[in-house]
Coordinates of C-alpha atoms and ligand atoms in Angstrom, one line a residue:
X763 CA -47.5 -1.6 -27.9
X764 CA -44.9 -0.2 -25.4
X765 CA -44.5 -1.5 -22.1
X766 CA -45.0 0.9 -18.8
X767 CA -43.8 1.5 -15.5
X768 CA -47.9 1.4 -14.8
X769 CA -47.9 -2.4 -15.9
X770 CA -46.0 -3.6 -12.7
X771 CA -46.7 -4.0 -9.2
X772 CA -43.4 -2.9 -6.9
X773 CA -42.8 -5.2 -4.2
X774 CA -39.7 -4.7 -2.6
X775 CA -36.5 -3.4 -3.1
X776 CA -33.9 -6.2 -4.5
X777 CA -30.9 -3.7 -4.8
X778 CA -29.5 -0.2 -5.2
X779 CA -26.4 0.9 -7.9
X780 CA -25.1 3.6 -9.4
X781 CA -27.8 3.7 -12.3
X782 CA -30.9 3.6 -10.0
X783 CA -32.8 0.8 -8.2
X784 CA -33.8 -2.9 -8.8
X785 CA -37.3 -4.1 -7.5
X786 CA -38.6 -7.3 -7.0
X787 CA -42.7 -6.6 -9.2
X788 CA -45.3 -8.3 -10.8
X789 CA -46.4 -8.3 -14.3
X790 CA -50.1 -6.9 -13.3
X791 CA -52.0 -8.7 -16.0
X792 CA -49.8 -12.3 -16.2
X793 CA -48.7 -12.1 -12.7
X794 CA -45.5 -13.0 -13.6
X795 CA -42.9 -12.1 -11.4
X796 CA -39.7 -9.9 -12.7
X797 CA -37.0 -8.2 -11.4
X798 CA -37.6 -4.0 -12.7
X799 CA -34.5 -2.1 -13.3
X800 CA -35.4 1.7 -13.1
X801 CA -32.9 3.9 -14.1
X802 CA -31.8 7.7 -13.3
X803 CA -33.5 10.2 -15.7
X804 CA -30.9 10.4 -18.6
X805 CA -28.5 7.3 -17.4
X806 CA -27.0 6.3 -20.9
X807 CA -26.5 2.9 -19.4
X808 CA -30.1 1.8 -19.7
X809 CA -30.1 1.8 -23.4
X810 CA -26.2 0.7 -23.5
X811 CA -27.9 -2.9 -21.6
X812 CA -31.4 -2.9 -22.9
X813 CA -28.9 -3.2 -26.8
X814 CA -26.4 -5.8 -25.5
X815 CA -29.5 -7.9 -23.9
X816 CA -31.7 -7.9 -26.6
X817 CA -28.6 -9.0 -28.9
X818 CA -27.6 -11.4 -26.4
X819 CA -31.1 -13.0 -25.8
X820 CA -30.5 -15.9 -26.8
X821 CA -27.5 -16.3 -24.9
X822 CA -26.5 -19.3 -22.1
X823 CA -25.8 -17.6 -18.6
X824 CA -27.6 -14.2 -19.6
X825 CA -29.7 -12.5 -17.6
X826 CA -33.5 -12.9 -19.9
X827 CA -34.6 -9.2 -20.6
X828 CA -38.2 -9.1 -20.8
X829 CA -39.3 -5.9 -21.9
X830 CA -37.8 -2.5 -22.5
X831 CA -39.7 0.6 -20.8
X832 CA -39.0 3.5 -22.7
X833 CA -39.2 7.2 -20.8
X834 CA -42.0 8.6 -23.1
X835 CA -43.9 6.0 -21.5
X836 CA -43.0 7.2 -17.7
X837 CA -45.7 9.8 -16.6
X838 CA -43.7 13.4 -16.9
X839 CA -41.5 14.3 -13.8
X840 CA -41.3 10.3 -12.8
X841 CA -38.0 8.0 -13.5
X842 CA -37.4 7.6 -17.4
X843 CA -35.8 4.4 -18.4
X844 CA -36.7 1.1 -17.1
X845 CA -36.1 -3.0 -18.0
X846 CA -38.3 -6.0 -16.8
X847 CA -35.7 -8.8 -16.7
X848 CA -35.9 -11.8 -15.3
X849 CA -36.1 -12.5 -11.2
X850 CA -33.1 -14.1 -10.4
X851 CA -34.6 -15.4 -6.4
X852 CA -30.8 -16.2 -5.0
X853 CA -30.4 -12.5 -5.6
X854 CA -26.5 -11.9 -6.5
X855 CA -23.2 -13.8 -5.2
X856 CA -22.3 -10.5 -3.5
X857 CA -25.6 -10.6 -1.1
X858 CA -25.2 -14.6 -1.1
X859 CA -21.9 -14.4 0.5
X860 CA -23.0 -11.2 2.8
X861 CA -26.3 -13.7 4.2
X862 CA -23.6 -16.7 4.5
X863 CA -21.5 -15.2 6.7
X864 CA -18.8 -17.2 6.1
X865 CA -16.3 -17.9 2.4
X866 CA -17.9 -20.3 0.1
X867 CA -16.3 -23.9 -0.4
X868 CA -14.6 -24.7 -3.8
X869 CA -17.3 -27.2 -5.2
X870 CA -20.1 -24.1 -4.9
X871 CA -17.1 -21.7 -6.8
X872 CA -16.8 -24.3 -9.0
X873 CA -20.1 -24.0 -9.9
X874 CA -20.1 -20.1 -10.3
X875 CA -17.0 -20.1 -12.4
X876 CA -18.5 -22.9 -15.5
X877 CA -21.1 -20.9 -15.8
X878 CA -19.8 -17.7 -15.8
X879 CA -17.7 -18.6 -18.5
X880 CA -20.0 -20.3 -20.2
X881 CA -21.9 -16.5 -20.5
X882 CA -18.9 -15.0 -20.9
X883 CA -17.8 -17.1 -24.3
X884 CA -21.8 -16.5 -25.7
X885 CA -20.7 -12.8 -25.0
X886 CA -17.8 -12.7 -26.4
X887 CA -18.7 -14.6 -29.6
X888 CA -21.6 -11.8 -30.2
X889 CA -17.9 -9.5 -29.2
X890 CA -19.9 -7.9 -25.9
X891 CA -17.8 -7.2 -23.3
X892 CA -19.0 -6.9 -20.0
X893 CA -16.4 -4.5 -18.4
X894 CA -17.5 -5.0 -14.7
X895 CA -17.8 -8.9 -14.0
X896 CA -18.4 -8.3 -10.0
X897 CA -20.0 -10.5 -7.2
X898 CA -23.0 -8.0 -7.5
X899 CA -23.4 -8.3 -10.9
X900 CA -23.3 -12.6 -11.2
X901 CA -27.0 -13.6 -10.3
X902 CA -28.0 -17.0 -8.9
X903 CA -31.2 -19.1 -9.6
X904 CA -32.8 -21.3 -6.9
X905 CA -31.4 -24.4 -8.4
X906 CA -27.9 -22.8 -8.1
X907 CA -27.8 -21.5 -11.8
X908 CA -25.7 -18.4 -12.8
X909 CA -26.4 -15.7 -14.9
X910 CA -24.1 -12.9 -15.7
X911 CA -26.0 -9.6 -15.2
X912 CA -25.9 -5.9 -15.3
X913 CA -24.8 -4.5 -18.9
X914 CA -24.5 -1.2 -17.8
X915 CA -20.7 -1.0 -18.4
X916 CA -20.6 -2.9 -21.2
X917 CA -19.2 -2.6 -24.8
X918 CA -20.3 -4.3 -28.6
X919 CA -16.7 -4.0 -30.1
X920 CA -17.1 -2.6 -33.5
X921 CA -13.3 -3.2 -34.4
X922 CA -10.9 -5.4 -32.4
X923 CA -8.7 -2.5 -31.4
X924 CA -11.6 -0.9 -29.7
X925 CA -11.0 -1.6 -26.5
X926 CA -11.8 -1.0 -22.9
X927 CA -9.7 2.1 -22.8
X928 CA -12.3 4.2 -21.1
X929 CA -12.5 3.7 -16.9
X930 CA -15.9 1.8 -17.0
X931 CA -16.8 -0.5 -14.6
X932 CA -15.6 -1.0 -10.9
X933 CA -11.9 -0.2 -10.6
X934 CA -11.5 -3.2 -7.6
X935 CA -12.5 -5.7 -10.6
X936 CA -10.3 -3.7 -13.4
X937 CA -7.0 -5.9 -15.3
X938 CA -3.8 -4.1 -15.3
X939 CA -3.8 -3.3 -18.5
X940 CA -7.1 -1.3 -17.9
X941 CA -5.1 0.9 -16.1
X942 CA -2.5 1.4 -18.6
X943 CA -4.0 0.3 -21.7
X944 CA -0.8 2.3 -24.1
X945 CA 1.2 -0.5 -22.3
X946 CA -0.4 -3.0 -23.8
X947 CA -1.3 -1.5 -27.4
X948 CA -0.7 -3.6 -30.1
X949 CA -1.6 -7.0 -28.8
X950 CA -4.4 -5.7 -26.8
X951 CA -6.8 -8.8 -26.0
X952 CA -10.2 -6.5 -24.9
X953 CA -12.2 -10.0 -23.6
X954 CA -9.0 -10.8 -21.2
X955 CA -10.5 -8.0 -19.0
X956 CA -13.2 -10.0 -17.8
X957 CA -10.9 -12.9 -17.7
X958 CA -9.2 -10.9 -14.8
X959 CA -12.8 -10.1 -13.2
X960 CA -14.0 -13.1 -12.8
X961 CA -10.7 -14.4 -11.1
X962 CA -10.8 -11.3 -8.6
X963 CA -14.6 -12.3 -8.6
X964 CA -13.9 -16.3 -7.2
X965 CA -10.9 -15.6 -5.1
X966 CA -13.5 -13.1 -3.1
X967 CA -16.0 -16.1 -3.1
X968 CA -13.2 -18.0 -1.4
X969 CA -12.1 -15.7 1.0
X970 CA -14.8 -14.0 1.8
X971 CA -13.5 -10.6 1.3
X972 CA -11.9 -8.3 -1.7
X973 CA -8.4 -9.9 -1.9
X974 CA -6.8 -7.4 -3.5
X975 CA -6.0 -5.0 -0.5
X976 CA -5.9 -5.6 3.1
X977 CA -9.2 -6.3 5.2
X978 CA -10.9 -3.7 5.7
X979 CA -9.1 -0.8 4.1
X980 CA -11.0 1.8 2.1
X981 CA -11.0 0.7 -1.4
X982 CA -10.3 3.7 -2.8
X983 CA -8.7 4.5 -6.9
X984 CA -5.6 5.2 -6.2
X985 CA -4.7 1.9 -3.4
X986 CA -7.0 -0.1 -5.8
X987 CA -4.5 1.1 -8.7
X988 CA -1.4 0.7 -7.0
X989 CA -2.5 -2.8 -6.0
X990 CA -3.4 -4.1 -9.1
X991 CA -0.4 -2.8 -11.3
X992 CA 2.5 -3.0 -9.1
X993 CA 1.6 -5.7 -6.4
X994 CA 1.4 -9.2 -7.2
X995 CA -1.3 -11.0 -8.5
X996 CA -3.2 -12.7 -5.4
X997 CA -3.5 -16.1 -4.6
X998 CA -5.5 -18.7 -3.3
X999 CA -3.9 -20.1 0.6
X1000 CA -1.8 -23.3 0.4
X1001 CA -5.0 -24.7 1.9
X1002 CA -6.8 -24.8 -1.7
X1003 CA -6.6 -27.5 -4.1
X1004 CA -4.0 -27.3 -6.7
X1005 CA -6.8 -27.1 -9.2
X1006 CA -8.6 -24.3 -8.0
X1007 CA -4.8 -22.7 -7.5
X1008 CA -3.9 -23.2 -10.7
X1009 CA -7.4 -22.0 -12.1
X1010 CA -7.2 -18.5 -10.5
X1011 CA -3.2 -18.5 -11.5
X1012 CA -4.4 -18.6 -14.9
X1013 CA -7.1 -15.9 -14.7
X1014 CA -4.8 -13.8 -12.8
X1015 CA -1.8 -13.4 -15.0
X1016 CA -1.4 -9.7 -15.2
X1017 CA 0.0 -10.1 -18.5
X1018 CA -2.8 -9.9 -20.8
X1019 CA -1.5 -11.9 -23.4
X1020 CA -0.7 -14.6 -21.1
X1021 CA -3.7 -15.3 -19.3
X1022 CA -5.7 -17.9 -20.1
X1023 CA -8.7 -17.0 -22.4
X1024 CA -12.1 -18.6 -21.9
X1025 CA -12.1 -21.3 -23.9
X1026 CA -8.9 -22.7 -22.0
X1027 CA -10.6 -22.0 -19.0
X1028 CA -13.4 -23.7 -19.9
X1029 CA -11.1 -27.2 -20.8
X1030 CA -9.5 -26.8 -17.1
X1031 CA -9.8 -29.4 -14.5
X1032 CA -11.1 -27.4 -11.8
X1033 CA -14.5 -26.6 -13.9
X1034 CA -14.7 -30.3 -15.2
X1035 CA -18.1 -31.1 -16.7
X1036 CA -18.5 -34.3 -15.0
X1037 CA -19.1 -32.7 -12.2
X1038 CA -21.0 -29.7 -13.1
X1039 CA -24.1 -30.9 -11.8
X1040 CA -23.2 -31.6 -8.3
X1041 CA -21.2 -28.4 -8.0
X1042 CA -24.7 -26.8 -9.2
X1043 CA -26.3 -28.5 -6.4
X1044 CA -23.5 -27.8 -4.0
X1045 CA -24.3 -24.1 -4.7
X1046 CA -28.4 -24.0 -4.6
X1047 CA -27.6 -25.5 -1.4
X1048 CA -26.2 -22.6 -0.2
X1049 CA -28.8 -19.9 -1.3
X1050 CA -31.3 -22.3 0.7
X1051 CA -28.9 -21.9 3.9
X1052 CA -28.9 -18.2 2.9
X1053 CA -32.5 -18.4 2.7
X1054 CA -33.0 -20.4 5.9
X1055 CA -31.4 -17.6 8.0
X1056 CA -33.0 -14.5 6.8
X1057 CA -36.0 -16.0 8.4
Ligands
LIG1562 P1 -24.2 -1.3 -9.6 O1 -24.0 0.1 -10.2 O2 -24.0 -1.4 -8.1 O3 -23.4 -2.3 -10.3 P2 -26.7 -1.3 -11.0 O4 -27.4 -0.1 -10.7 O5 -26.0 -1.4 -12.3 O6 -25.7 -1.7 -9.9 P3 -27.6 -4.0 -11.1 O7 -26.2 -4.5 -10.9 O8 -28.2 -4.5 -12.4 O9 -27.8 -2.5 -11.0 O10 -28.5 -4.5 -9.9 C1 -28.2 -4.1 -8.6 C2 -28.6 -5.3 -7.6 O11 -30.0 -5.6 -7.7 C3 -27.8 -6.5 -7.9 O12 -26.6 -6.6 -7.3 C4 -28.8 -7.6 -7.4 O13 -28.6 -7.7 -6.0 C5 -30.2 -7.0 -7.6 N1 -30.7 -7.5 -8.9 C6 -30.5 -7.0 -10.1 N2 -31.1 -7.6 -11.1 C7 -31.7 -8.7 -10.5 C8 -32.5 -9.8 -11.0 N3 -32.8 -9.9 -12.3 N4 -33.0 -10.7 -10.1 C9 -32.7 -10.5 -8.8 N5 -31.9 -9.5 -8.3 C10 -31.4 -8.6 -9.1
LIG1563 MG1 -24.4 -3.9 -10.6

């Protein structure tokens, strides 16, 4: 039988987007806590992400989706479309970085960026592409785990050449060739998008700001635009480790065909798997800090 909006308790609000509003609820009759994703009435999104995460279910680094609640269920005149998914309780890296206060170290990015990519290659291989890797879309665990969330931009490619013409997704996180995708036609790589992304996405973590245009000015398309396509890729200080240089280099090659794809990325020093645990733990022991001061 179908789920319903009826069979969870709202708690609090975990975050607002485009599509609607994310609350933190309760399965009434397990008591199991969830995140609930309600959607605008008629937002083609929620069906876009309830597809890619029931085909990605079983997915490393993917958000769980729990249970789909479809708008014939919704009592007439309320919100239509809503998903249970999984409660993520470090909220996202966007809000974990707005409660620091302060850029996060490399060892914590470190962390972020493994398992990103290890999402991002179980997406790709199923050939979903996300189309708006953000900090408010990358979700953290507790125990510092990362899950790649929020499908509403996202894309099952049907045929290679299908690719992420259309402006979906955050511009401030877009590739170059997003912009100009006729540039690029012909040896158009549509997973090097979110390549880009989740270089934009680290170098913020680092910074503590959106690197890609002065602090503090407005974001909007046409600054983003010119930014991205004509200025230079941007880097980490002199003050970083060559590695984690070298890493965002790599992710940040505006050439599409250049940049590194995942599985290089995933062979580079600066995510090494010897020390993915502690770079775990380096980064749960942030969204305890984080926790400590919203107290
Ligand atoms: P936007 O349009 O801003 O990208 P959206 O409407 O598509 O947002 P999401 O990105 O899925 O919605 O969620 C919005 C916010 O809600 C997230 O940035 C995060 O802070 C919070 N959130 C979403 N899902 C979860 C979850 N499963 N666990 C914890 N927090 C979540
Ligand atoms: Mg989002």
């Amino acid at each position: 039988s179908d789920a319903r909006l009826s069979d969870y308790e709202r708690i609090s609000v975990l975050g607002h987007g485009n599509g609607g509003t994310v609350y933190k609820a309760r399965h009434r009759r397990s008591s199991q806590p969830l995140a609930l994703k309600i959607f605008a009435a008629g937002d083609p999104s929620a069906a876009r992400e309830a597809e890619i995460l029931m085909l990605a279910a079983d997915a490393p680094h993917v958000v769980r989706l729990h249970a789909v609640i479809p708008a014939a269920a919704v009592a007439a005149g309320e919100a239509p479309a809503a998903l249970a998914l999984e409660l993520m309780p470090g909220g996202s890296l966007a809000g974990l970085l707005r409660r620091l206060g302060r850029p996060m170290g490399e060892r914590p990015i470190a962390a972020v960026a493994r398992q990103a990519l290890l999402g991002l290659a179980a997406l790709h291989a199923l050939r979903v592409v996300h189309r708006d890797l953000k900090p408010s879309n990358l979700l953290v665990g507790s125990d510092g785990e990362v899950k790649i969330a929020d499908f509403g931009a996202g894309k099952v490619l049907r045929r290679r050449l299908d690719p992420c013409a259309s402006y979906v997704g955050t511009a401030a996180y877009m590739s170059p060739e997003r912009f100009d995708p006729e540039a690029y036609s012909g040896d158009y790589d549509p997973y090097a998008a979110d390549v880009w992304s989740l270089g934009v996405d680290i170098l913020e973590l680092y910074l503590g700001h959106f690197p890609l245009l002065p602090e503090g000015q407005r974001p909007d398309w046409a600054a983003l635009m010119c930014a991205i396509c004509f200025g230079e890729a941007p880097e980490p200080p002199a003050a970083a480790s060559e590695e984690f240089r070298d890493f965002v280099a790599r992710c940040l090659e505006k050439k599409a065909g250049q940049r590194a794809s995942v599985a290089e990325l995933l062979e580079h020093p600066f995510v090494a798997e010897r020390d993915a645990a502690g770079a775990q733990q380096a980064l749960a022991a942030l969204v305890a800090e984080a926790e400590q001061g919203d107290l």
